[in-house]
Amino acid sequence: MTTTESAPAPVDEVVLEAVGLTKHFPVRRRLRSLLSRTPTVVHAVDDVSIALRRGRVTALVGESGSGKSTVARLLAQLYPRTAGDIRLHGTPTRVRGGRPFRAYVRRVQLILQDPFASLNPVHTVRYHLTRSLRIHGNAGTGPDGLEQALADLLTRVSLTPPGRYLDAFPHELSGGQRQRVAIARALGANPEVLLADEPVSMLDVSIRLGVLNLLQDLKDRLNLAVLYITHDIASARYFADETIVMYAGRMVEGGDSETVTQRPAHPYTRLLTDSAPDPERITGAGSNATGAGERGHGEPPSLIHPPAGCRFHPRCPHAMARCATELPPPIPVEDGPGHWAACWLFDPATVAARDAAPEEAAR
Ligand SMILES: Nc1ncnc2c1ncn2[C@@H]1O[C@H](COP(=O)(O)OP(=O)(O)OP(=O)(O)O)[C@@H](O)[C@H]1O
């Protein structure tokens, strides 16, 4: 077997951590802005901090364009970052290609949304998996060792009997089977961290649950730290231990998944849960998780000139004057361990004023 069944490290140990991660993409400047000294950038990700722990799934939830994929690519070291730190087992890590990058991806593997795009159509499953096993030094000894490692990988992702799939081309497989091959290829590295960027959103709704169950099973058996990126907050409740919500490049709420999805605090998270009310939707009809309700409450802001203060304030039904000028820090929400919201509604002074004069505060 190429992967360790029982890793010695304890569950909950932080494996990979983002601290104040920031990414601004430069954009092509118009003639007028060429005269300005301030460079024009897309504020894709600002000050994001996440700790991925062994044996736990952390969901990163938000609508399209909120910066989720950029966080995944930063954590995979595919983009240089503008600011912040990425720590692997506590050690600040910055790799740009070459041997250090290969050593990093051996431990941190990225699974993409589209298994069609991520598997080369001219190569068989055997080719894809052999390449991964060889690159990461897990191909066993001799031809028999390789065959065993290939069979083990396919068994691990429930593509059995392995002989039925090894010599298949991607187009001969269903979407779910292709995503399982992509997961097997990631496991070929024997990683500690899986960064799963919308791993089921392109799959038929009827097979999403099977692939999420597989990821959950792998997380448990291999003690993996998993980042699960999704726009579907209902699936985060089902699949993730912890949920972090992003809006317009910033984290706005976090905590254990049950609390965040069942008692959302930030007005944006409430909007998301209102537009995705049915947790069973993951197995049934209605795959559009961004939902009409959410869009009905306005559009996300420009990330070239994001709003000052809280980025959600132009859409927020509860916005107060300070929301337009002061960036809210993460504030504990006193209803569950670790639950916080970056929202002035939870500022102790605001809460005290509301409790003292509830009608005035509501105005
Ligand atoms: N290479 C790039 N150059 C310029 N802007 C970019 C680049 N990549 C992403 N962006 C911008 O950064 C913002 C965040 O994009 P990102 O893809 O991370 O969001 P997302 O939440 O993953 O959305 P989706 O679910 O649609 O993938 C968007 O405004 C996007 O247009």
Coordinates of C-alpha atoms and ligand atoms in Angstrom, one line a residue:
M1 CA 0.0 0.0 0.0
T2 CA 1.3 3.4 -0.8
T3 CA -0.6 5.3 1.9
T4 CA -0.3 5.1 5.6
E5 CA -3.4 3.6 7.2
S6 CA -2.6 4.8 10.7
A7 CA -0.6 7.9 10.8
P8 CA 1.2 8.3 14.1
A9 CA 0.4 12.1 14.5
P10 CA -2.6 12.9 16.6
V11 CA -6.0 14.0 15.1
D12 CA -6.5 17.8 15.3
E13 CA -2.8 18.6 14.9
V14 CA -2.5 21.6 12.6
V15 CA -0.8 20.5 9.4
L16 CA -1.2 23.5 7.1
E17 CA -1.9 27.0 8.1
A18 CA -2.6 30.3 6.3
V19 CA -1.9 33.4 8.3
G20 CA -3.0 36.7 7.0
L21 CA -2.9 35.4 3.4
T22 CA -3.4 38.1 0.8
K23 CA -3.5 38.0 -3.0
H24 CA -3.9 41.1 -5.2
F25 CA -3.8 40.4 -8.9
P26 CA -2.5 43.3 -11.1
V27 CA -4.9 44.3 -13.8
R28 CA -4.3 46.0 -17.1
R29 CA -4.5 49.7 -16.6
R30 CA -6.6 52.1 -18.6
L31 CA -5.0 55.3 -20.0
R32 CA -6.4 57.4 -17.2
S33 CA -5.2 55.2 -14.5
L34 CA -1.7 55.1 -16.0
L35 CA -1.3 58.6 -14.7
S36 CA -2.1 57.5 -11.2
R37 CA 0.6 56.2 -8.9
T38 CA -1.6 53.7 -7.3
P39 CA -1.3 50.3 -9.1
T40 CA -4.7 48.8 -10.1
V41 CA -5.2 45.4 -8.5
V42 CA -8.0 42.9 -7.9
H43 CA -8.3 42.4 -4.2
A44 CA -9.0 38.6 -4.6
V45 CA -8.0 37.6 -1.1
D46 CA -7.3 39.8 1.9
D47 CA -6.0 38.7 5.3
V48 CA -7.3 35.1 5.3
S49 CA -6.2 32.8 8.2
I50 CA -7.1 29.1 8.2
A51 CA -5.7 26.2 10.1
L52 CA -6.1 22.7 8.5
R53 CA -6.0 19.9 11.0
R54 CA -5.4 16.2 10.7
G55 CA -8.5 14.1 10.5
R56 CA -10.7 17.2 10.0
V57 CA -12.5 18.9 7.1
T58 CA -12.6 22.6 6.9
A59 CA -15.1 24.1 4.4
L60 CA -14.5 27.4 2.7
V61 CA -17.9 28.7 1.6
G62 CA -18.9 31.7 -0.5
E63 CA -20.4 32.7 -3.7
S64 CA -18.6 32.9 -7.0
G65 CA -15.7 35.3 -7.0
S66 CA -15.3 35.5 -3.2
G67 CA -11.7 34.2 -3.5
K68 CA -12.1 30.6 -2.5
S69 CA -10.1 29.1 -5.4
T70 CA -7.4 31.7 -5.0
V71 CA -7.0 30.6 -1.4
A72 CA -6.7 27.0 -2.6
R73 CA -4.1 27.9 -5.2
L74 CA -2.1 30.0 -2.8
L75 CA -2.1 27.1 -0.3
A76 CA -1.0 24.8 -3.2
Q77 CA 1.8 27.3 -3.8
L78 CA 0.7 27.8 -7.4
Y79 CA 0.6 31.6 -7.0
P80 CA 3.0 33.8 -5.3
R81 CA 1.3 35.7 -2.5
T82 CA 1.1 39.4 -1.9
A83 CA 1.3 39.1 1.9
G84 CA 0.9 36.6 4.7
D85 CA 2.3 33.3 5.5
I86 CA 1.8 29.6 4.7
R87 CA 3.0 27.3 7.4
L88 CA 3.5 23.6 7.0
H89 CA 3.8 22.0 10.4
G90 CA 4.5 25.5 11.8
T91 CA 7.4 26.2 9.4
P92 CA 6.9 29.2 7.0
T93 CA 7.0 27.9 3.5
R94 CA 7.4 29.6 0.2
V95 CA 8.2 27.4 -2.8
R96 CA 8.4 28.4 -6.5
G97 CA 9.1 25.3 -8.6
G98 CA 11.8 22.8 -8.6
R99 CA 12.6 20.2 -5.9
P100 CA 11.1 22.2 -3.0
F101 CA 7.8 22.5 -4.9
R102 CA 7.8 18.7 -5.6
A103 CA 8.5 18.1 -1.9
Y104 CA 5.6 20.4 -1.0
V105 CA 3.1 18.8 -3.4
R106 CA 4.0 15.4 -2.0
R107 CA 2.4 16.6 1.2
V108 CA -0.3 19.0 -0.1
Q109 CA -2.4 17.8 -3.0
L110 CA -5.0 19.9 -4.9
I111 CA -8.1 18.3 -6.4
L112 CA -9.9 20.4 -9.0
Q113 CA -13.5 20.9 -9.9
D114 CA -13.4 19.5 -13.4
P115 CA -12.1 15.9 -13.6
F116 CA -12.4 16.1 -17.5
A117 CA -9.9 19.0 -17.6
S118 CA -7.5 17.5 -15.0
L119 CA -7.1 14.1 -16.7
N120 CA -5.3 14.1 -20.0
P121 CA -7.8 12.4 -22.5
V122 CA -5.0 10.6 -24.5
H123 CA -3.7 8.7 -21.4
T124 CA -5.2 5.8 -19.5
V125 CA -5.9 5.6 -15.8
R126 CA -2.8 3.4 -15.5
Y127 CA -0.7 6.2 -17.0
H128 CA -2.1 8.9 -14.7
L129 CA -1.7 6.8 -11.5
T130 CA 1.7 5.4 -12.4
R131 CA 3.0 8.9 -13.1
S132 CA 1.9 10.1 -9.7
L133 CA 3.3 7.0 -7.9
R134 CA 6.6 7.3 -9.6
I135 CA 7.0 11.1 -9.2
H136 CA 6.3 10.8 -5.5
G137 CA 8.4 7.7 -5.0
N138 CA 5.5 5.4 -4.1
A139 CA 5.6 3.0 -7.0
G140 CA 6.8 0.0 -5.0
T141 CA 9.6 -2.4 -6.0
G142 CA 9.6 -3.8 -9.5
P143 CA 6.6 -4.4 -11.8
D144 CA 4.7 -6.4 -9.2
G145 CA 5.1 -3.6 -6.6
L146 CA 3.8 -1.1 -9.1
E147 CA 0.8 -3.3 -10.0
Q148 CA 0.0 -3.7 -6.3
A149 CA 0.3 0.0 -5.7
L150 CA -2.0 0.7 -8.6
A151 CA -4.6 -1.8 -7.5
D152 CA -4.4 -0.4 -3.9
L153 CA -5.1 3.1 -5.2
L154 CA -8.1 2.1 -7.2
T155 CA -9.5 0.0 -4.4
R156 CA -9.0 2.9 -2.0
V157 CA -11.4 5.1 -4.2
S158 CA -13.8 2.1 -4.7
L159 CA -13.0 1.6 -8.4
T160 CA -13.1 -2.2 -8.2
P161 CA -12.1 -4.6 -9.5
P162 CA -9.1 -2.4 -10.4
G163 CA -8.5 -4.4 -13.6
R164 CA -11.7 -3.0 -15.1
Y165 CA -10.4 0.6 -14.8
L166 CA -6.7 0.5 -15.2
D167 CA -6.6 0.6 -19.0
A168 CA -9.6 2.8 -19.5
F169 CA -9.3 6.2 -21.0
P170 CA -11.0 9.2 -19.2
H171 CA -13.8 9.4 -21.8
E172 CA -14.7 5.8 -21.0
L173 CA -15.5 6.7 -17.4
S174 CA -18.4 8.6 -15.8
G175 CA -17.9 12.0 -14.2
G176 CA -17.9 10.4 -10.8
Q177 CA -15.4 7.7 -11.8
R178 CA -13.1 10.3 -13.3
Q179 CA -13.2 12.3 -10.1
R180 CA -12.3 9.2 -8.2
V181 CA -9.4 8.6 -10.5
A182 CA -8.3 12.3 -9.8
I183 CA -8.6 11.6 -6.1
A184 CA -6.6 8.3 -6.5
R185 CA -3.9 10.3 -8.3
A186 CA -3.7 12.7 -5.5
L187 CA -3.4 9.8 -3.0
G188 CA -0.5 8.5 -5.1
A189 CA 1.6 11.2 -3.4
N190 CA 0.6 9.9 0.0
P191 CA -0.3 13.5 1.1
E192 CA -1.2 14.9 4.5
V193 CA -3.4 17.6 3.1
L194 CA -6.1 17.5 0.4
L195 CA -7.3 20.8 -1.1
A196 CA -10.5 20.0 -2.8
D197 CA -11.8 22.9 -4.9
E198 CA -15.5 22.3 -5.6
P199 CA -14.8 18.5 -6.0
V200 CA -18.4 17.6 -6.7
S201 CA -20.0 20.7 -8.2
M202 CA -19.5 19.5 -11.8
L203 CA -20.9 16.0 -11.0
D204 CA -24.4 14.9 -11.4
V205 CA -26.3 15.5 -8.2
S206 CA -27.1 11.8 -7.8
I207 CA -23.4 10.9 -7.4
R208 CA -22.2 13.9 -5.4
L209 CA -22.9 12.3 -2.1
G210 CA -20.9 9.1 -3.0
V211 CA -17.8 11.2 -3.8
L212 CA -18.2 13.3 -0.6
N213 CA -18.6 10.1 1.4
L214 CA -15.4 8.8 -0.2
L215 CA -13.5 11.9 0.8
Q216 CA -14.8 11.7 4.3
D217 CA -13.9 8.0 4.6
L218 CA -10.3 8.8 3.3
K219 CA -10.0 11.7 5.7
D220 CA -10.8 9.3 8.6
R221 CA -8.7 6.3 7.4
L222 CA -5.7 8.3 6.3
N223 CA -6.0 11.0 9.0
L224 CA -5.9 13.7 6.2
A225 CA -6.4 17.4 6.7
V226 CA -9.0 18.4 4.1
L227 CA -10.0 21.9 2.8
Y228 CA -13.4 21.6 1.1
I229 CA -14.2 24.5 -1.1
T230 CA -17.8 24.9 -2.1
H231 CA -20.5 27.5 -2.9
D232 CA -23.0 25.1 -1.3
I233 CA -23.3 25.8 2.4
A234 CA -25.7 23.0 2.9
S235 CA -23.1 20.5 1.9
A236 CA -20.6 22.1 4.3
R237 CA -22.9 21.2 7.2
Y238 CA -23.0 17.6 6.0
F239 CA -19.4 17.2 5.2
A240 CA -17.2 19.6 7.1
D241 CA -16.2 19.8 10.8
E242 CA -15.5 23.5 10.6
T243 CA -16.9 26.1 8.2
I244 CA -15.4 29.4 7.2
V245 CA -17.5 31.9 5.1
M246 CA -15.8 34.3 2.6
Y247 CA -17.3 37.3 1.1
A248 CA -15.5 39.5 -1.5
G249 CA -12.1 38.2 -0.6
R250 CA -12.5 38.4 3.2
M251 CA -13.4 35.9 5.9
V252 CA -16.7 37.0 7.4
E253 CA -17.7 34.1 9.7
G254 CA -16.3 30.9 11.1
G255 CA -16.9 28.1 13.6
D256 CA -18.0 24.6 13.8
S257 CA -20.2 23.7 10.8
E258 CA -23.3 22.8 12.7
T259 CA -23.3 26.3 14.4
V260 CA -22.4 28.3 11.3
T261 CA -25.0 26.6 9.1
Q262 CA -27.8 26.3 11.7
R263 CA -27.3 29.6 13.6
P264 CA -25.5 31.8 11.1
A265 CA -24.5 35.1 12.6
H266 CA -23.2 37.3 9.8
P267 CA -26.0 38.8 7.6
Y268 CA -24.1 37.4 4.6
T269 CA -24.1 33.9 5.9
R270 CA -27.8 34.3 6.7
L271 CA -28.4 35.2 3.1
L272 CA -26.5 32.2 2.0
T273 CA -28.4 29.8 4.2
D274 CA -31.7 31.4 3.3
S275 CA -31.0 30.7 -0.3
A276 CA -29.9 27.1 0.4
P277 CA -32.4 25.9 2.9
D278 CA -32.5 22.2 2.2
P279 CA -29.6 20.2 3.4
E280 CA -30.9 17.2 1.5
R281 CA -30.5 19.1 -1.8
I282 CA -27.0 17.6 -2.2
T283 CA -28.7 14.3 -3.0
G284 CA -31.6 15.6 -5.0
A285 CA -32.7 18.3 -7.4
G286 CA -31.7 22.0 -7.4
S287 CA -28.0 22.2 -7.9
N288 CA -27.7 26.0 -8.0
A289 CA -26.5 26.7 -4.6
T290 CA -25.8 30.4 -5.1
G291 CA -29.6 30.6 -5.3
A292 CA -32.0 33.2 -6.6
G293 CA -32.6 34.5 -3.1
E294 CA -29.0 35.6 -2.7
R295 CA -28.9 37.3 -6.1
G296 CA -32.1 39.0 -5.2
H297 CA -30.3 40.9 -2.5
G298 CA -27.9 42.7 -4.8
E299 CA -24.5 42.0 -6.4
P300 CA -21.1 41.4 -4.9
P301 CA -18.9 44.5 -5.1
S302 CA -16.0 45.4 -7.4
L303 CA -12.8 43.8 -6.1
I304 CA -10.8 46.5 -7.8
H305 CA -12.4 49.2 -5.6
P306 CA -13.9 47.1 -2.8
P307 CA -16.1 49.0 -0.4
A308 CA -14.5 50.5 2.7
G309 CA -15.4 49.1 6.1
C310 CA -17.3 45.9 5.9
R311 CA -17.3 44.8 2.2
F312 CA -20.9 43.5 2.7
H313 CA -22.3 46.8 3.9
P314 CA -23.8 47.9 0.6
R315 CA -26.0 44.8 0.5
C316 CA -26.5 44.4 4.2
P317 CA -30.1 45.0 5.6
H318 CA -28.6 45.8 9.1
A319 CA -25.8 48.2 8.0
M320 CA -24.9 50.9 10.5
A321 CA -22.9 54.1 9.9
R322 CA -19.7 52.6 11.2
C323 CA -20.0 49.6 8.8
A324 CA -19.2 51.9 5.9
T325 CA -15.9 53.1 7.4
E326 CA -14.6 50.6 9.9
L327 CA -13.5 47.1 9.0
P328 CA -15.0 44.7 11.6
P329 CA -12.5 42.3 13.2
P330 CA -13.5 38.7 14.0
I331 CA -15.8 39.0 17.1
P332 CA -16.8 36.0 19.2
V333 CA -20.5 35.1 19.0
E334 CA -21.4 33.8 22.4
D335 CA -23.4 30.8 21.2
G336 CA -20.8 28.0 20.6
P337 CA -17.1 27.3 20.9
G338 CA -15.1 29.0 18.3
H339 CA -18.0 30.8 16.6
W340 CA -17.1 34.3 15.4
A341 CA -18.4 36.8 12.9
A342 CA -16.6 39.9 11.4
C343 CA -19.7 42.0 12.0
W344 CA -20.3 45.1 14.1
L345 CA -23.7 43.7 15.2
F346 CA -21.7 41.5 17.6
D347 CA -19.6 44.3 19.0
P348 CA -20.3 44.2 22.8
A349 CA -21.1 48.0 22.7
T350 CA -23.7 47.5 20.0
V351 CA -25.2 44.5 21.8
A352 CA -25.4 46.5 25.0
A353 CA -27.1 49.4 23.3
R354 CA -29.5 47.0 21.6
D355 CA -30.4 45.3 24.9
A356 CA -30.9 48.7 26.6
A357 CA -33.1 50.2 23.9
P358 CA -34.1 47.4 21.5
E359 CA -36.6 49.6 19.5
E360 CA -34.1 52.4 19.0
A361 CA -31.3 50.0 18.0
A362 CA -33.6 48.4 15.5
R363 CA -34.2 51.7 13.7
Ligands
LIG1 N1 -5.3 35.3 -12.4 C1 -6.2 36.3 -12.1 N2 -6.0 37.5 -12.5 C2 -6.9 38.5 -12.1 N3 -8.0 38.3 -11.4 C3 -8.2 37.1 -10.9 C4 -7.3 36.0 -11.2 N4 -7.8 34.9 -10.6 C5 -8.9 35.2 -10.0 N5 -9.1 36.6 -10.1 C6 -10.2 37.4 -9.5 O1 -10.1 37.2 -8.1 C7 -11.4 37.1 -7.6 C8 -11.6 35.8 -6.8 O2 -11.6 34.7 -7.7 P1 -11.7 33.2 -7.3 O3 -11.7 32.3 -8.5 O4 -10.7 32.9 -6.2 O5 -13.1 33.1 -6.6 P2 -14.0 31.9 -6.2 O6 -14.7 32.2 -5.0 O7 -13.2 30.6 -6.3 O8 -15.1 31.9 -7.4 P3 -15.6 30.6 -8.3 O9 -16.4 29.8 -7.4 O10 -16.3 31.2 -9.4 O11 -14.3 29.9 -8.8 C9 -12.4 37.2 -8.7 O12 -12.8 38.6 -8.8 C10 -11.6 36.8 -9.9 O13 -12.0 37.5 -11.1

